[in-house]
Coordinates of C-alpha atoms and ligand atoms in Angstrom, one line a residue:
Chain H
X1 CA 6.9 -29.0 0.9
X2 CA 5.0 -30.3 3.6
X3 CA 1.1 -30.4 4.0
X4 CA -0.6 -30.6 7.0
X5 CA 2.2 -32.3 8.4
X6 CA 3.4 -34.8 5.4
X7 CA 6.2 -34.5 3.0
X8 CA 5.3 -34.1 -0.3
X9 CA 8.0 -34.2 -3.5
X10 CA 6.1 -32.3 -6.4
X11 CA 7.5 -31.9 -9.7
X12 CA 5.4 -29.0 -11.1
X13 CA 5.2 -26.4 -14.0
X14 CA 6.6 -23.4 -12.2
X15 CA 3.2 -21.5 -13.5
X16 CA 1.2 -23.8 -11.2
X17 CA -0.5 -21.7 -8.1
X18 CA -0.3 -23.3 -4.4
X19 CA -4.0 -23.4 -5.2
X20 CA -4.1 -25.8 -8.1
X21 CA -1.2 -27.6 -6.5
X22 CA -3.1 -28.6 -3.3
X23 CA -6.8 -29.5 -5.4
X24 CA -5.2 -31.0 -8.6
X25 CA -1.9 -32.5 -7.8
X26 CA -2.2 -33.5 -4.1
X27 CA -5.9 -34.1 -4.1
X28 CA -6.5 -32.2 -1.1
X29 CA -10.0 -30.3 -2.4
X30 CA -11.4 -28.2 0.9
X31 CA -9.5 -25.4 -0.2
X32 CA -11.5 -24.0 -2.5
X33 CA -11.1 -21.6 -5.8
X34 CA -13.6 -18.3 -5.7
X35 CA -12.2 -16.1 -7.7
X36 CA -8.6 -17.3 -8.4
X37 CA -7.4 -13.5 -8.2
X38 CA -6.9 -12.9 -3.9
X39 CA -10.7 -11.2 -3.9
X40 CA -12.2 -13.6 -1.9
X41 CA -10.4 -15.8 0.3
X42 CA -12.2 -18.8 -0.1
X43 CA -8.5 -20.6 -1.2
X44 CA -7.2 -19.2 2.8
X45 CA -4.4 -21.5 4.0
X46 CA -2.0 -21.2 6.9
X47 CA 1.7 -21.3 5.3
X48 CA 4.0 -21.4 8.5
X49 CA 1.1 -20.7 10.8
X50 CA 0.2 -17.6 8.7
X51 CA -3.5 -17.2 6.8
X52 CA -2.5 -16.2 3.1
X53 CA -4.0 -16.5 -0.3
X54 CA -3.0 -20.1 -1.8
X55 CA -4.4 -18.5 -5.4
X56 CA -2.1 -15.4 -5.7
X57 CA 1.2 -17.3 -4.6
X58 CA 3.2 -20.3 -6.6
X59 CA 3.3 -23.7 -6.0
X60 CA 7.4 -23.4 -6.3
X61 CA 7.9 -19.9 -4.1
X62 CA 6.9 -22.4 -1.2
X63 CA 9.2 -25.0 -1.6
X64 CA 10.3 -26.4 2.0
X65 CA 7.3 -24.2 3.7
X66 CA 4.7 -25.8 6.0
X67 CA 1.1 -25.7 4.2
X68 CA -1.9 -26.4 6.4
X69 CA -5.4 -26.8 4.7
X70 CA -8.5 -27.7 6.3
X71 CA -8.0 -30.8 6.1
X72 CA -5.1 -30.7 8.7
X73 CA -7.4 -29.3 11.4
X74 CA -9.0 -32.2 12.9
X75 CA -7.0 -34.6 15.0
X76 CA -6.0 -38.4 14.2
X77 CA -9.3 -39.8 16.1
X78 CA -11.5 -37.4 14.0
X79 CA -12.2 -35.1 16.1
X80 CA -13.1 -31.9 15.1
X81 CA -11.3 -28.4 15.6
X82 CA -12.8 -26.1 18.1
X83 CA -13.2 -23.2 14.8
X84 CA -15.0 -26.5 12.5
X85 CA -16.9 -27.3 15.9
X86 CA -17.9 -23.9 16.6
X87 CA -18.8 -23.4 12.9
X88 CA -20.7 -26.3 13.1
X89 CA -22.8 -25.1 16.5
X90 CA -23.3 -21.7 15.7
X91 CA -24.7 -22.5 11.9
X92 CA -21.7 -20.3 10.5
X93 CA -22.4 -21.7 6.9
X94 CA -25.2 -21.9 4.3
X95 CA -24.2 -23.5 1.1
X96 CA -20.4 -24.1 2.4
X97 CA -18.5 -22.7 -0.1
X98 CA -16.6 -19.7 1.6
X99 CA -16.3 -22.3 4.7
X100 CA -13.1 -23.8 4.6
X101 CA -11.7 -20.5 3.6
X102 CA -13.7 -18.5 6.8
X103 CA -12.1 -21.0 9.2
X104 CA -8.6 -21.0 8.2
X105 CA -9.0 -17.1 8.0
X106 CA -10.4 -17.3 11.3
X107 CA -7.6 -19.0 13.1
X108 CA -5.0 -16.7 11.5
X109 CA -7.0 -14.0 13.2
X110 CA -7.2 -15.5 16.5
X111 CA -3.9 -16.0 16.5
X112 CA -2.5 -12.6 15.3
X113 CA -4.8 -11.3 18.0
X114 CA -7.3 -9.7 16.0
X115 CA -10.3 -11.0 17.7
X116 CA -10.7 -9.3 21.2
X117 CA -13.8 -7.7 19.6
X118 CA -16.9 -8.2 17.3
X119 CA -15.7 -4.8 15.1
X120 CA -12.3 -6.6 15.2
X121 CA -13.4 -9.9 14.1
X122 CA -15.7 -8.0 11.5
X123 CA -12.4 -6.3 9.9
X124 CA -9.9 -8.8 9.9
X125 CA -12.2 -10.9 8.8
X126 CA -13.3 -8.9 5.7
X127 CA -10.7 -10.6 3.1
X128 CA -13.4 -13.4 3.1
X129 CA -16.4 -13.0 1.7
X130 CA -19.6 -15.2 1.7
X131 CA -22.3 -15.1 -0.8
X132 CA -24.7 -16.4 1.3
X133 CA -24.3 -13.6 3.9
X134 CA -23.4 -15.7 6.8
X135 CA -21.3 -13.4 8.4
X136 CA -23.5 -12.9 12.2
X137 CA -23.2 -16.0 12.6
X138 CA -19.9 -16.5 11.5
X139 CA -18.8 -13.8 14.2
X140 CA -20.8 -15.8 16.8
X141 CA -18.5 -19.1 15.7
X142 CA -15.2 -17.3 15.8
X143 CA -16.3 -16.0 19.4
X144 CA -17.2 -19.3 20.7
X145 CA -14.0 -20.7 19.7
X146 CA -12.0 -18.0 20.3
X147 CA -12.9 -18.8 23.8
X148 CA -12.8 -22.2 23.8
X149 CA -8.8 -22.0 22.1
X150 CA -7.9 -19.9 25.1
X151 CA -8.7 -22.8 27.4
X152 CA -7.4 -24.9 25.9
Chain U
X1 CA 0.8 -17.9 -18.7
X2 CA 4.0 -17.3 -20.3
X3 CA 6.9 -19.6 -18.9
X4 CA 9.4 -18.4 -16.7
X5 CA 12.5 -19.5 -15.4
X6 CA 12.3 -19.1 -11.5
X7 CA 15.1 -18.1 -9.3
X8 CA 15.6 -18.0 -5.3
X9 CA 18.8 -16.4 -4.6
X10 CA 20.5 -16.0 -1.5
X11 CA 21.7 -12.9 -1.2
X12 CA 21.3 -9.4 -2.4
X13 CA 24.3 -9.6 -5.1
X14 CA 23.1 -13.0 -5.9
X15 CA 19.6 -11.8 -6.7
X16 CA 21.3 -8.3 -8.4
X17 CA 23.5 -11.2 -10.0
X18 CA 21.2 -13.1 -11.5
X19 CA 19.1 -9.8 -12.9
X20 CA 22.1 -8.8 -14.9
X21 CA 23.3 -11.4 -16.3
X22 CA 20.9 -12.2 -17.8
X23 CA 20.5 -9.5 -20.6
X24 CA 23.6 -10.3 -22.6
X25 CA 25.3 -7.0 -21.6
X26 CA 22.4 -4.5 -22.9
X27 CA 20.0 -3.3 -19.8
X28 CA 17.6 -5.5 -18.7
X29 CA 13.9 -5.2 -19.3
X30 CA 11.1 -6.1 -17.1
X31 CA 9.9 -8.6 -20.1
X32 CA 13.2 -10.2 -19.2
X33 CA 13.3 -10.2 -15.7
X34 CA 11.2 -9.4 -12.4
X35 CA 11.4 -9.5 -8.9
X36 CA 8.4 -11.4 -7.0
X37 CA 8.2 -10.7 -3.2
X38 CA 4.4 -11.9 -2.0
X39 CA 3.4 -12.0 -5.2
X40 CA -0.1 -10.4 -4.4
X41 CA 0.2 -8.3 -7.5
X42 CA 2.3 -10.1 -9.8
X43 CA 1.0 -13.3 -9.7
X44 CA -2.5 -12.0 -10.7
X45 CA -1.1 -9.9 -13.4
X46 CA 1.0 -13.2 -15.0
X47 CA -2.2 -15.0 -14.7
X48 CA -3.8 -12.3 -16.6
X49 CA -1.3 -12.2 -19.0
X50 CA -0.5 -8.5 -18.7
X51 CA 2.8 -9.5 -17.0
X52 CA 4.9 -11.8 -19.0
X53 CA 8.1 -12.1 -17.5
X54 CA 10.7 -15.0 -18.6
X55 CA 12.8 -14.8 -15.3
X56 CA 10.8 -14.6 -12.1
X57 CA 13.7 -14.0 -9.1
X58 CA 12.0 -14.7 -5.6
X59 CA 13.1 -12.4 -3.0
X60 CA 11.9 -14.6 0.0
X61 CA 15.2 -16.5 0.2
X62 CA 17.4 -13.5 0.4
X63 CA 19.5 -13.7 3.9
X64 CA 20.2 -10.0 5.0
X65 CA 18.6 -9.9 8.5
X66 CA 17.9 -5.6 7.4
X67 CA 15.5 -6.8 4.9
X68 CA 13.0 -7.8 7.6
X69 CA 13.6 -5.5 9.9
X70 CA 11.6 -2.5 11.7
X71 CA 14.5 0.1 12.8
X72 CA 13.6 2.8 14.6
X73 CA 16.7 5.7 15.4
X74 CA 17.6 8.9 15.3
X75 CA 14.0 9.9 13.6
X76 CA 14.0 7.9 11.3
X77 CA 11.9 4.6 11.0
X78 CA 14.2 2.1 8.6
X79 CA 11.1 -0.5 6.9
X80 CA 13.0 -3.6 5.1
X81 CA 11.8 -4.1 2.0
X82 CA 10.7 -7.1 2.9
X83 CA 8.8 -7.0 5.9
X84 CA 5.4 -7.7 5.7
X85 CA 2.6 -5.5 5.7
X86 CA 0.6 -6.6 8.7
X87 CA 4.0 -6.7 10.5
X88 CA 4.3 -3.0 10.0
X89 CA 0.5 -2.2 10.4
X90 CA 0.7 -4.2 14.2
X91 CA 4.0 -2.5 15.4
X92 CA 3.2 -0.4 18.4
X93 CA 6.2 2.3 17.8
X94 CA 5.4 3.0 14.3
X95 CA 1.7 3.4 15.6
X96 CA 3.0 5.5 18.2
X97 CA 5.8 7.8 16.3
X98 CA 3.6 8.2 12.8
X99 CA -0.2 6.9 13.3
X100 CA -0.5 8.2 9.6
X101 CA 1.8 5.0 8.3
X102 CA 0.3 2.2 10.7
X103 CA -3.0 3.2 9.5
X104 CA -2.3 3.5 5.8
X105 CA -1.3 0.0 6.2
X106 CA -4.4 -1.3 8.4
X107 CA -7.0 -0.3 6.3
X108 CA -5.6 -1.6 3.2
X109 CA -6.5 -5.0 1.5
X110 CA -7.2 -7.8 4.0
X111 CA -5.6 -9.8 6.7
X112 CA -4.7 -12.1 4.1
X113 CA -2.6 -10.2 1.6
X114 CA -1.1 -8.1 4.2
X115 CA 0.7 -11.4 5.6
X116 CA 2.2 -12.1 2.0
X117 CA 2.4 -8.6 0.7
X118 CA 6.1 -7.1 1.4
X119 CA 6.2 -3.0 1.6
X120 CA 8.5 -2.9 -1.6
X121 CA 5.8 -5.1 -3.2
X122 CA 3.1 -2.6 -2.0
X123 CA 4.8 0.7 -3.3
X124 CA 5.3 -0.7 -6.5
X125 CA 1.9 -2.4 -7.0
X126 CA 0.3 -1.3 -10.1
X127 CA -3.7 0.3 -11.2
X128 CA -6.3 -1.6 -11.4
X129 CA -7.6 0.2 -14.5
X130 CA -9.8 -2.4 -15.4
X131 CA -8.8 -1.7 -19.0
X132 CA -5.3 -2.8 -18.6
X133 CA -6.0 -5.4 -16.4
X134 CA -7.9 -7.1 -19.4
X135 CA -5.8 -7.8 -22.8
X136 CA -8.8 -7.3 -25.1
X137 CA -8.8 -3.5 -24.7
X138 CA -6.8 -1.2 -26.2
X139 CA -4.5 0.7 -23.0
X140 CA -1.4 2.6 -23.8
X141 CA 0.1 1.1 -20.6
X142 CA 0.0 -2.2 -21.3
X143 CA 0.7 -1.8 -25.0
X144 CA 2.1 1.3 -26.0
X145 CA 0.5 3.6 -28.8
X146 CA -2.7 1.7 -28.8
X147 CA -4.6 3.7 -27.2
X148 CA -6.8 4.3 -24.2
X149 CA -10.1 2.4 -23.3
X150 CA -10.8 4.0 -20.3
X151 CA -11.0 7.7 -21.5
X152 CA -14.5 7.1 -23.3
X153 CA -15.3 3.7 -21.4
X154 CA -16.4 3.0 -17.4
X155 CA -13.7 5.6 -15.6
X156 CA -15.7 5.8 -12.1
X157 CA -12.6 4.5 -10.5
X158 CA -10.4 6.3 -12.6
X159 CA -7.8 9.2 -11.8
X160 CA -8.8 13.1 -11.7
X161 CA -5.1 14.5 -11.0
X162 CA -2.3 14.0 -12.9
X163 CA -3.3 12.5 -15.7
X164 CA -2.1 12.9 -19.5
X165 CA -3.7 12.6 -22.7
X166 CA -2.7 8.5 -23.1
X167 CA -3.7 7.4 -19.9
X168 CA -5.6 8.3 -16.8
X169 CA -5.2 5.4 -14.6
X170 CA -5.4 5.8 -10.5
X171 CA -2.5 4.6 -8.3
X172 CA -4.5 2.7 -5.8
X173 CA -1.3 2.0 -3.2
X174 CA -2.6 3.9 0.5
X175 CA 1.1 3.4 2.1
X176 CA 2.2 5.4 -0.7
X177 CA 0.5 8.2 0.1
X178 CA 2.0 8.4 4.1
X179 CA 5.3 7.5 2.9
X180 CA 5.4 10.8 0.3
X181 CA 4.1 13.0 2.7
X182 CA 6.5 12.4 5.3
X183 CA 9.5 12.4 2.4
X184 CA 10.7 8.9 2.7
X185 CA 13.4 7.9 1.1
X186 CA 13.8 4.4 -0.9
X187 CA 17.0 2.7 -0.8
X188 CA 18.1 0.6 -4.0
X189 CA 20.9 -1.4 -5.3
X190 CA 21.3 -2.9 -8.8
X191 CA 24.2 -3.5 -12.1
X192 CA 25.6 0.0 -11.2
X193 CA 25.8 -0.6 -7.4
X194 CA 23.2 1.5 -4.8
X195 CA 21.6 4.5 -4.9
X196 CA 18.7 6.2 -2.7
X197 CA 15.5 8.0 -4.8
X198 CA 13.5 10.5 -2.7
X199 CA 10.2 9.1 -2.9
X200 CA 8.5 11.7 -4.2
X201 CA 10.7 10.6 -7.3
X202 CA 10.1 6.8 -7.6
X203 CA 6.3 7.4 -9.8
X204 CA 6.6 8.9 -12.7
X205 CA 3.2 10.8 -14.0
X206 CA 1.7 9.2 -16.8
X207 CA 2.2 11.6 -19.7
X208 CA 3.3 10.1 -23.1
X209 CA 4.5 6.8 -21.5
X210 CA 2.2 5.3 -18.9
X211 CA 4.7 2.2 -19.8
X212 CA 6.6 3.8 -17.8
X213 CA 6.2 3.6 -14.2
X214 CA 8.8 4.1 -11.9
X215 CA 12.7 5.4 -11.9
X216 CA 13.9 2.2 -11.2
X217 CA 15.3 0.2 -13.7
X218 CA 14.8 -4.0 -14.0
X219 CA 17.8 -4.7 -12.3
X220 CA 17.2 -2.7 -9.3
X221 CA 15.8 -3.8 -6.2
X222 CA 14.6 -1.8 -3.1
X223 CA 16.2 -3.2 0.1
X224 CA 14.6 -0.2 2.6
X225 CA 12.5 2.8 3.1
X226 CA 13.6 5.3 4.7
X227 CA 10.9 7.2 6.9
X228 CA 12.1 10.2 8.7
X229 CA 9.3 11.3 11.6
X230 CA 9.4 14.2 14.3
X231 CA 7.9 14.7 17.4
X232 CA 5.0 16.3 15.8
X233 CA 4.4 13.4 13.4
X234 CA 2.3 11.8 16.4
X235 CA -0.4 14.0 15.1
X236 CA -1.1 12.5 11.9
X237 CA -3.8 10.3 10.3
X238 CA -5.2 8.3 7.2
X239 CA -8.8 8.2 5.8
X240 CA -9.9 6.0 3.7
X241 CA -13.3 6.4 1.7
X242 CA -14.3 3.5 0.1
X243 CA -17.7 1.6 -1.7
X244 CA -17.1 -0.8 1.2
X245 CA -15.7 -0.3 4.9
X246 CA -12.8 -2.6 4.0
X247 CA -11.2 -4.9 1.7
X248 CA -11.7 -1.9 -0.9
X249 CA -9.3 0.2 -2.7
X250 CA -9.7 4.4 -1.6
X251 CA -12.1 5.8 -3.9
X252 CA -10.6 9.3 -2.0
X253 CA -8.1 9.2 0.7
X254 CA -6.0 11.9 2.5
X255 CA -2.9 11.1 4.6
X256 CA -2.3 14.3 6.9
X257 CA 0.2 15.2 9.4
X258 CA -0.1 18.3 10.9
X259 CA 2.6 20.6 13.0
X260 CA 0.5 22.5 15.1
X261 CA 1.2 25.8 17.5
X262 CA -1.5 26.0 19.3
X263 CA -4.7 26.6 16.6
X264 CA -2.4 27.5 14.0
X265 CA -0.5 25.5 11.3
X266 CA 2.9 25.6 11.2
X267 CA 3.8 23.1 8.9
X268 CA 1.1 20.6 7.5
X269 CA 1.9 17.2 5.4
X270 CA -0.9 16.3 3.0
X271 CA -1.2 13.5 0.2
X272 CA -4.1 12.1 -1.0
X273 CA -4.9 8.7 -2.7
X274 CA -7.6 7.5 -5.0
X275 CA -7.9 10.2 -7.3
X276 CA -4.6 10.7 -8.6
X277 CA -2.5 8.6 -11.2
X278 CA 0.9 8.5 -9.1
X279 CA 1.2 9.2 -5.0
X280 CA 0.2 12.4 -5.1
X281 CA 1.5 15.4 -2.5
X282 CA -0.7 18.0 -2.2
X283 CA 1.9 21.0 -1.9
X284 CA -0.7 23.9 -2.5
X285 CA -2.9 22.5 0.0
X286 CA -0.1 22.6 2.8
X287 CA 0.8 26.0 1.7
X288 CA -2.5 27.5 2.0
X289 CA -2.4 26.4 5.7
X290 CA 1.0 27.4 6.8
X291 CA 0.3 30.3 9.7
X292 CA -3.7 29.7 9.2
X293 CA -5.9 28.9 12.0
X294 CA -7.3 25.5 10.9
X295 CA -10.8 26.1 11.3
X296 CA -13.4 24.3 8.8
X297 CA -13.2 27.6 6.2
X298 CA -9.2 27.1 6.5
X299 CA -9.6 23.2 6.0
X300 CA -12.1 24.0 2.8
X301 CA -9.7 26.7 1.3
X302 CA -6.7 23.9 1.1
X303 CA -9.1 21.4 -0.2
X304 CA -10.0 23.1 -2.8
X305 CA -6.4 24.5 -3.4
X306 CA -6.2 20.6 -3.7
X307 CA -8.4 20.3 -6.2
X308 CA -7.9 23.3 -8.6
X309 CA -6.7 21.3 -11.5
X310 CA -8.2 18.6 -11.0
X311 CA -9.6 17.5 -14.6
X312 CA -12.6 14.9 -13.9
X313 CA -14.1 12.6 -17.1
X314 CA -17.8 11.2 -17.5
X315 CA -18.0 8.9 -14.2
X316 CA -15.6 10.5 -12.3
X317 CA -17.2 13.5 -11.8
X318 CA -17.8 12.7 -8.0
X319 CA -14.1 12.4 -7.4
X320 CA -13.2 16.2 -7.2
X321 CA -16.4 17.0 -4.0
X322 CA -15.2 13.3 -2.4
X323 CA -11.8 14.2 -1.9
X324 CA -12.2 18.0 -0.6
X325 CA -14.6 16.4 1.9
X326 CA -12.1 13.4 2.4
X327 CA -9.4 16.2 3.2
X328 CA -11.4 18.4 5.1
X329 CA -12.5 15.5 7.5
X330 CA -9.2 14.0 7.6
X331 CA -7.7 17.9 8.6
X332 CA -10.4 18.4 11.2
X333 CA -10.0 15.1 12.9
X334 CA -6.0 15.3 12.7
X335 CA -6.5 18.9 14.2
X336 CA -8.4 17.1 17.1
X337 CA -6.2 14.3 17.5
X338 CA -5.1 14.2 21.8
X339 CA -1.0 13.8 20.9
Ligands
FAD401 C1 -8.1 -8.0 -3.7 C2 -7.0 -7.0 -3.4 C3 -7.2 -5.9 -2.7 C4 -6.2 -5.0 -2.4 N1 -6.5 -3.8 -1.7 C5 -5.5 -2.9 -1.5 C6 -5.7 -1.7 -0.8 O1 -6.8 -1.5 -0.3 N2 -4.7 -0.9 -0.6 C7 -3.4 -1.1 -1.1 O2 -2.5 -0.3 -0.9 N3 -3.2 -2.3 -1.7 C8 -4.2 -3.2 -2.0 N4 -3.9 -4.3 -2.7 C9 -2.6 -4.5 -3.3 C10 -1.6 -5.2 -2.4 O3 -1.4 -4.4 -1.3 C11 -0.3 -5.4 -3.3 O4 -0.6 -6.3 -4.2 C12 0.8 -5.8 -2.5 O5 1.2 -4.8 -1.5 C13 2.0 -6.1 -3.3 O6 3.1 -6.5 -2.6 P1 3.8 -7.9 -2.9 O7 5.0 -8.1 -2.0 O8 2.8 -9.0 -2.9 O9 4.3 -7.6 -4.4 P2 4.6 -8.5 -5.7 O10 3.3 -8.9 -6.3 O11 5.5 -9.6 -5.2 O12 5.4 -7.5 -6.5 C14 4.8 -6.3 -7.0 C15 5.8 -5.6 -7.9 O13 6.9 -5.1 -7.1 C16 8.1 -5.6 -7.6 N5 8.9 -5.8 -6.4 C17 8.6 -6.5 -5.3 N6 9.5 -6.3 -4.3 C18 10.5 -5.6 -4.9 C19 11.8 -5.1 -4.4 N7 12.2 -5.4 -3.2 N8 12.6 -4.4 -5.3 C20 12.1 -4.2 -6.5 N9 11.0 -4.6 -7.0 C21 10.2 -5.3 -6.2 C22 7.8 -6.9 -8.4 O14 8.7 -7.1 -9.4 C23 6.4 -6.5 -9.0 O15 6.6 -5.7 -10.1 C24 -4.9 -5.2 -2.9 C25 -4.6 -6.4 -3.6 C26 -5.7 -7.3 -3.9 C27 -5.4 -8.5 -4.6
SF4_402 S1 -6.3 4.5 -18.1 FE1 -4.2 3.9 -18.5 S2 -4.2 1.8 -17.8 FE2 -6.3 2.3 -18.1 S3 -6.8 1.7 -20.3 FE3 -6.2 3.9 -20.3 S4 -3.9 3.7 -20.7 FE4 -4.6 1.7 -20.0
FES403 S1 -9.7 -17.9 -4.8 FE1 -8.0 -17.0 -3.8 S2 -8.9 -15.2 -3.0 FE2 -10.5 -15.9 -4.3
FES404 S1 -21.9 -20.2 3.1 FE1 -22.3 -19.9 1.0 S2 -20.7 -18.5 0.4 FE2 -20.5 -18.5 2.6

């Protein structure tokens, strides 16, 4: 499959989630395991562009698929996405656990066009939770960035 | 985790194929083989180890163009069985011709799992009896004959209709509860070649073998559902009462459509969701309606025509006034809907 935008040939026990595959076999750890059973989305990645659960789907069943983690978000001279930026700014994050999750949840929902409003943000944003109840300012993040994407 | 040998087949006879051979010539068992479609259920029920399947035959691959398809003709709405949940839950025309299944799918789950989560997948999920999601406890479900945890244990989110002596497990599934009241159909094809089960057919009640959870067998797989809608299906909704305002399975939910002559009923459409142990039509709430004025006295007559037999346990108990209000609400603000 390829991971933020490199080829990787994994041989892997079929039982092995896209999860564990990205943290333990490809080293890639800014996804992140909450729960391991889809109830939190802290493990959110964007398989072909889409935001989906990495825990609840199989390494294998992805085979040939295009896997971006946050790690593929900023760009070769480091610069930062404008959803990492705009976390960043708007002090979307406490102890940063649910973060990498929240922003690859939150560019799914821009781009399915879920977030024209704060109650729309608030429930498609709802399949990621955050323990340290950042969610206002998580809203205020998304919303900056939101508008800064559409410029751009 | 139990091994598993995993398959991506092609096609539909490739993937019926590969389900058949398997079993030496007797019938296939779902220990032997399963389907996987977003794996949203599944996958956390092998990683509990309370589905063990040796053959695991991913449907993603399979070519058909139908199987992701919306089709909308002749009154009908045609859902591949493989189109995603938040595809369906976004369309504009299924939101237009039958609110009631748009919304059943909007409110379910998150953003997340709707954009793995196929609507085969979704129909066939099953309970999250926290019992027989969790192999240390005795549950005739998951083990037959040893028993039932629930019926003495923590049942809060348990079922209050339809439910047997072995087992009293909710089915938690919302689109479910649209796609019975509107009398979808579910088409199938498997060893013996394709068939079509009324929905209304495809969950089987509990009784002495909550094993046993659907008419399908373990070679069949659904490639459509069949949705038949009429003018008057415009005027239909989904409520969804839950501990949290999303990301929360229905602890009551009605799905109502309503044919309406002015004030009065003509023909109403009522399931509801979260209390029962299959999707669960509520026939002698539409009957008490048919030629009523739907007023709130009409709306509270049906709901508790609903309700009659319904047979709460310890925790439960709040179940049986939660849903007549969930109805009642859901038949009022249906009523009111601007069509
Ligand atoms: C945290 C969480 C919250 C949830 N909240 C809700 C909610 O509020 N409301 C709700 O309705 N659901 C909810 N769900 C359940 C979710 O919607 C289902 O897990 C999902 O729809 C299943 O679809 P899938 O394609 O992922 O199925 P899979 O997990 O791939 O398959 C489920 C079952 O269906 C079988 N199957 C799949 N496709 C076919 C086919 N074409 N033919 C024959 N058999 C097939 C599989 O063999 C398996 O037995 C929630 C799930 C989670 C994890
Ligand atoms: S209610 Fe059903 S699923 Fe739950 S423990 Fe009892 S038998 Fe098992
Ligand atoms: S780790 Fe995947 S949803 Fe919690
Ligand atoms: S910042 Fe701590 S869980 Fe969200």
């Amino acid at each position: 499959m390829r991971i933020n935008g490199q080829v990787y040939n994994l041989g892997l026990d079929n039982r092995t989630s896209l999860l564990d595959a990205l943290r333990d076999h490809v080293g890639l750890t800014g996804t992140k395991k909450g729960c391991d059973h889809g109830q939190c989305g802290a493990c959110t990645v964007l398989i072909d562009g889409k935001r989906v659960l990495s825990c609840l789907s199989f390494a294998v069943m992805n085979e040939g698929r295009e896997v971006t983690t946050v790690e593929g978000l900023a760009s070769a001279d480091d610069s930062l996405h404008p959803m990492q930026q705009a976390f960043i700014d708007n002090d979307a994050f406490q102890c940063g656990y649910c973060t990498p999750g929240q922003i690859m949840s939150a560019i799914g929902c821009i781009s399915e066009g879920h977030a024209g409003s704060e109650d729309d943000i608030r429930e498609y944003m709802s399949g990621n939770l955050c323990r340290c109840a950042a969610y206002p300012n998580i809203v205020a993040a998304i919303l900056q960035a939101r508008d800064e994407m559409r410029r751009a | 985790m139990r091994p598993f040998v995993f398959e991506r087949p092609t096609n539909i006879s490739a993937a019926v194929a590969l389900v058949s051979s398997f079993a030496d010539g007797r019938a296939p068992t779902q220990a032997d083989v399963q389907f996987i479609a977003g794996g949203t259920n599944l996958a956390d029920y092998m990683k509990l180890g309370v589905a063990r399947p040796r053959r695991l035959v991913d449907l993603n691959d399979l070519s058909e163009p139908a199987l992701r398809q919306i089709r909308i003709s002749d009154g009908t709405i045609r859902f591949g069985a493989l189109v995603r949940m938040g595809e369906a839950a976004d369309r504009g025309d299924v939101k237009r011709h039958c609110p009631l299944l748009a919304e059943s799918l909007k409110f379910a789950a998150s953003a997340q799992i709707r954009n793995m989560a196929s609507l085969a997948g979704n129909v066939l999920q099953r309970t999250r009896c926290e019992y027989f999601r969790e192999t240390s406890w005795p549950c005739n479900k998951r083990v037959p004959g040893s028993g039932c945890a629930a019926m003495e244990g923590l049942n809060r989110q348990h079922a209050v209709l339809g439910t047997s002596d072995a087992c009293i497990a909710t089915y938690h599934g919302d689109f479910a509860q649209a796609l019975i009241a509107l009398d979808a159909v579910v088409d199938v094809e498997g060893r013996h070649g394709t068939r079509q089960i009324r929905f209304a057919k495809l969950h089987q009640l509990p009784g002495d073998t909550p094993d046993v959870e659907t008419d399908l067998a373990a070679d069949e797989v659904i490639t459509a559902i069949n949705v038949p809608f009429s003018e008057w299906s415009r005027r239909s909704r989904y409520l969804k009462i839950r501990d949290r305002e999303s990301y929360a399975f229905a602890l009551a939910s009605a799905a109502v459509a309503l044919d309406m002559d002015g004030d009065t009923v003509r023909q109403a459409r009522i399931a509801l969701g979260g209390v029962a142990t299959v999707p669960w039509r509520a026939r002698l709430a539409e009957e008490a309606l048919v030629g009523k004025r739907l007023d709130q006295s009409a709306a509270e007559t049906a709901a508790d025509a609903a309700f009659a037999e319904a047979k709460p346990r310890r925790h439960n108990e709040f179940k049986v006034p939660l849903g007549k209000r969930t109805l009642v609400r859901a038949l009022i603000e249906t009523r009111d809907m601007k069509v």
